[in-house]
C-alpha positions as a Python dict, from the first residue, in 0.01 Angstrom:
ca = {
    (1, 'M'): (0, 0, 0),
    (2, 'T'): (-62, 261, 270),
    (3, 'Q'): (14, 574, 74),
    (4, 'T'): (-169, 889, -28),
    (5, 'P'): (-378, 872, -348),
    (6, 'K'): (-116, 1087, -523),
    (7, 'Q'): (165, 852, -419),
    (8, 'L'): (-32, 546, -532),
    (9, 'L'): (-104, 696, -871),
    (10, 'E'): (255, 812, -919),
    (11, 'R'): (374, 457, -851),
    (12, 'V'): (138, 283, -1092),
    (13, 'Y'): (176, 546, -1364),
    (14, 'N'): (553, 491, -1363),
    (15, 'L'): (563, 113, -1386),
    (16, 'Q'): (855, -29, -1584),
    (17, 'G'): (733, -344, -1756),
    (18, 'T'): (493, -626, -1686),
    (19, 'A'): (698, -789, -1410),
    (20, 'E'): (686, -476, -1196),
    (21, 'A'): (319, -423, -1279),
    (22, 'E'): (233, -773, -1167),
    (23, 'T'): (417, -728, -836),
    (24, 'V'): (263, -390, -761),
    (25, 'Y'): (-93, -499, -836),
    (26, 'D'): (-54, -823, -641),
    (27, 'E'): (48, -614, -341),
    (28, 'W'): (-232, -364, -394),
    (29, 'A'): (-516, -611, -450),
    (30, 'G'): (-646, -617, -93),
    (31, 'T'): (-704, -241, -68),
    (32, 'Y'): (-745, -149, -435),
    (33, 'D'): (-1122, -94, -429),
    (34, 'T'): (-1112, 125, -121),
    (35, 'D'): (-812, 323, -242),
    (36, 'T'): (-950, 392, -588),
    (37, 'V'): (-1326, 415, -553),
    (38, 'E'): (-1355, 567, -206),
    (39, 'R'): (-1034, 769, -182),
    (40, 'M'): (-985, 875, -545),
    (41, 'G'): (-1343, 885, -670),
    (42, 'Y'): (-1269, 629, -943),
    (43, 'V'): (-1576, 625, -1168),
    (44, 'G'): (-1430, 463, -1481),
    (45, 'P'): (-1580, 117, -1417),
    (46, 'R'): (-1930, 253, -1363),
    (47, 'L'): (-1918, 476, -1671),
    (48, 'A'): (-1778, 203, -1897),
    (49, 'A'): (-2031, -58, -1786),
    (50, 'A'): (-2321, 182, -1837),
    (51, 'K'): (-2191, 278, -2181),
    (52, 'L'): (-2153, -86, -2286),
    (53, 'V'): (-2513, -162, -2192),
    (54, 'E'): (-2625, 152, -2374),
    (55, 'V'): (-2451, 70, -2703),
    (56, 'A'): (-2480, -312, -2691),
    (57, 'P'): (-2790, -396, -2487),
    (58, 'D'): (-2820, -743, -2641),
    (59, 'A'): (-2459, -851, -2582),
    (60, 'E'): (-2461, -1202, -2442),
    (61, 'T'): (-2086, -1253, -2392),
    (62, 'V'): (-1841, -988, -2274),
    (63, 'L'): (-1466, -997, -2217),
    (64, 'D'): (-1348, -778, -1929),
    (65, 'A'): (-983, -722, -2027),
    (66, 'G'): (-763, -603, -1743),
    (67, 'C'): (-1049, -681, -1506),
    (68, 'G'): (-849, -618, -1188),
    (69, 'T'): (-1056, -679, -876),
    (70, 'G'): (-1374, -690, -1084),
    (71, 'L'): (-1505, -337, -1038),
    (72, 'A'): (-1626, -304, -1398),
    (73, 'G'): (-1754, -662, -1412),
    (74, 'L'): (-1960, -609, -1100),
    (75, 'E'): (-2106, -287, -1240),
    (76, 'L'): (-2193, -464, -1565),
    (77, 'A'): (-2351, -761, -1389),
    (78, 'Q'): (-2582, -523, -1204),
    (79, 'L'): (-2703, -377, -1535),
    (80, 'C'): (-2746, -681, -1759),
    (81, 'A'): (-2745, -1060, -1774),
    (82, 'A'): (-2442, -1100, -2003),
    (83, 'T'): (-2192, -1378, -1944),
    (84, 'I'): (-1863, -1214, -1843),
    (85, 'D'): (-1511, -1353, -1868),
    (86, 'G'): (-1220, -1168, -1710),
    (87, 'V'): (-846, -1159, -1773),
    (88, 'D'): (-576, -974, -1584),
    (89, 'L'): (-199, -979, -1534),
    (90, 'S'): (-220, -996, -1154),
    (91, 'A'): (-311, -1320, -975),
    (92, 'G'): (-386, -1117, -664),
    (93, 'M'): (-637, -903, -848),
    (94, 'L'): (-796, -1209, -1008),
    (95, 'A'): (-836, -1368, -665),
    (96, 'Q'): (-1033, -1063, -549),
    (97, 'A'): (-1247, -1068, -866),
    (98, 'G'): (-1323, -1435, -807),
    (99, 'T'): (-1499, -1356, -480),
    (100, 'L'): (-1768, -1152, -657),
    (101, 'G'): (-1947, -1436, -833),
    (102, 'V'): (-2004, -1238, -1153),
    (103, 'Y'): (-1748, -1399, -1386),
    (104, 'R'): (-1788, -1722, -1580),
    (105, 'T'): (-1410, -1759, -1610),
    (106, 'L'): (-1107, -1568, -1485),
    (107, 'A'): (-762, -1617, -1634),
    (108, 'K'): (-418, -1461, -1619),
    (109, 'A'): (-320, -1273, -1934),
    (110, 'D'): (-69, -1012, -2046),
    (111, 'L'): (-252, -758, -2262),
    (112, 'T'): (73, -661, -2433),
    (113, 'K'): (71, -1006, -2597),
    (114, 'P'): (-184, -1199, -2809),
    (115, 'L'): (-485, -1321, -2615),
    (116, 'E'): (-564, -1691, -2605),
    (117, 'F'): (-911, -1648, -2754),
    (118, 'A'): (-1032, -1728, -3103),
    (119, 'D'): (-1140, -1456, -3342),
    (120, 'D'): (-1498, -1334, -3292),
    (121, 'S'): (-1529, -1500, -2949),
    (122, 'Y'): (-1732, -1223, -2781),
    (123, 'D'): (-2020, -989, -2848),
    (124, 'A'): (-1835, -709, -2668),
    (125, 'A'): (-1521, -628, -2474),
    (126, 'M'): (-1445, -364, -2216),
    (127, 'C'): (-1112, -245, -2083),
    (128, 'V'): (-1109, -3, -1791),
    (129, 'G'): (-808, 151, -1619),
    (130, 'T'): (-551, -22, -1839),
    (131, 'F'): (-484, 223, -2124),
    (132, 'T'): (-281, 468, -1920),
    (133, 'D'): (72, 569, -1823),
    (134, 'G'): (301, 277, -1742),
    (135, 'H'): (52, 11, -1848),
    (136, 'V'): (-72, -114, -2185),
    (137, 'G'): (-10, 74, -2509),
    (138, 'P'): (-257, 137, -2792),
    (139, 'D'): (-158, -178, -2982),
    (140, 'A'): (-361, -378, -2728),
    (141, 'F'): (-676, -244, -2895),
    (142, 'D'): (-601, -472, -3190),
    (143, 'E'): (-648, -786, -2983),
    (144, 'L'): (-971, -660, -2829),
    (145, 'V'): (-1105, -589, -3177),
    (146, 'R'): (-993, -932, -3299),
    (147, 'V'): (-1180, -1126, -3030),
    (148, 'V'): (-1505, -931, -3077),
    (149, 'R'): (-1736, -1040, -3358),
    (150, 'P'): (-1827, -799, -3641),
    (151, 'G'): (-2108, -575, -3522),
    (152, 'G'): (-1990, -603, -3163),
    (153, 'V'): (-1831, -324, -2962),
    (154, 'V'): (-1522, -245, -2760),
    (155, 'V'): (-1570, 2, -2474),
    (156, 'A'): (-1255, 131, -2307),
    (157, 'T'): (-1117, 413, -2098),
    (158, 'V'): (-799, 590, -2203),
    (159, 'M'): (-648, 827, -1947),
    (160, 'G'): (-688, 1179, -2082),
    (161, 'R'): (-329, 1293, -2061),
    (162, 'V'): (-199, 1006, -2277),
    (163, 'W'): (-475, 1019, -2540),
    (164, 'E'): (-251, 1220, -2773),
    (165, 'S'): (99, 1170, -2630),
    (166, 'G'): (59, 793, -2593),
    (167, 'G'): (-48, 750, -2955),
    (168, 'Y'): (-401, 630, -2879),
    (169, 'R'): (-587, 875, -3099),
    (170, 'E'): (-344, 811, -3386),
    (171, 'H'): (-369, 432, -3351),
    (172, 'L'): (-748, 430, -3343),
    (173, 'N'): (-758, 660, -3644),
    (174, 'R'): (-547, 403, -3833),
    (175, 'L'): (-795, 129, -3743),
    (176, 'V'): (-1072, 349, -3877),
    (177, 'E'): (-879, 419, -4198),
    (178, 'R'): (-833, 45, -4251),
    (179, 'A'): (-1209, -4, -4210),
    (180, 'T'): (-1142, -235, -3914),
    (181, 'V'): (-1362, -36, -3676),
    (182, 'E'): (-1596, 257, -3659),
    (183, 'L'): (-1502, 502, -3385),
    (184, 'R'): (-1845, 574, -3242),
    (185, 'E'): (-1733, 780, -2945),
    (186, 'S'): (-1422, 923, -2779),
    (187, 'A'): (-1572, 1163, -2529),
    (188, 'E'): (-1381, 1318, -2240),
    (189, 'R'): (-1531, 1197, -1916),
    (190, 'P'): (-1448, 1190, -1543),
    (191, 'Y'): (-1205, 921, -1429),
    (192, 'H'): (-1056, 982, -1082),
    (193, 'E'): (-1288, 1262, -978),
    (194, 'R'): (-1119, 1351, -648),
    (195, 'E'): (-779, 1370, -818),
    (196, 'G'): (-910, 1580, -1108),
    (197, 'I'): (-811, 1317, -1367),
    (198, 'T'): (-1021, 1264, -1679),
    (199, 'C'): (-1033, 991, -1942),
    (200, 'R'): (-1152, 938, -2295),
    (201, 'L'): (-1443, 695, -2298),
    (202, 'V'): (-1393, 513, -2627),
    (203, 'V'): (-1655, 311, -2814),
    (204, 'L'): (-1548, 109, -3119),
    (205, 'E'): (-1780, -91, -3340),
    (206, 'V'): (-1605, -385, -3503),
    (207, 'L'): (-1664, -395, -3879),
    (208, 'P'): (-1684, -704, -4104),
    (209, 'P'): (-1366, -780, -4300),
    (210, 'R'): (-1355, -605, -4634),
    (211, 'P'): (-1404, -841, -4932),
    (212, 'Q'): (-1082, -919, -5116),
    (213, 'P'): (-1066, -877, -5495),
    (214, 'W'): (-1065, -1254, -5542),
    (215, 'D'): (-1365, -1320, -5316),
}
């Protein structure tokens, strides 16, 4: 994908469905790290990994949802000894992530659908670069919350310009109102520094289920 950073971002922010997303990311896998980190100043993976270690230093198992080439997983592995599993839509991206040696398992998954993990499977989950234009909508937070045990955390980036318009703030507020999570942080942070793009760095704490009247 030999294009300018602006052209690359315009293409991925205007994806039409999972089939197109899979094709585009398969094609991009070989140069993704160079294009995003070096050319665009992509700092989301580093910020998310550091935040996860800050808020959940004792997490032993972490799901890296939408792991891509493994940028966030690699950052996390350099900061802690957690066991990391990764899922992504793109087989090409997963192949790149598999060369890093930081994941216990890597599997193909569509984050717009239910994940094939049991409830409370992980101490934490992170999702970087996926909650954005043309990708995964806010409903995907529900599955990340489901697979993280009560007391665990979800750390995610949401591209700044879709925080309101994409319904992310509203959706997370509903989860808070239902006492499903505590929204511990939603700070505006850098994302693609050289392109002047920011994100919301979101931290959710998963709460225990509320007792039912008959319990």
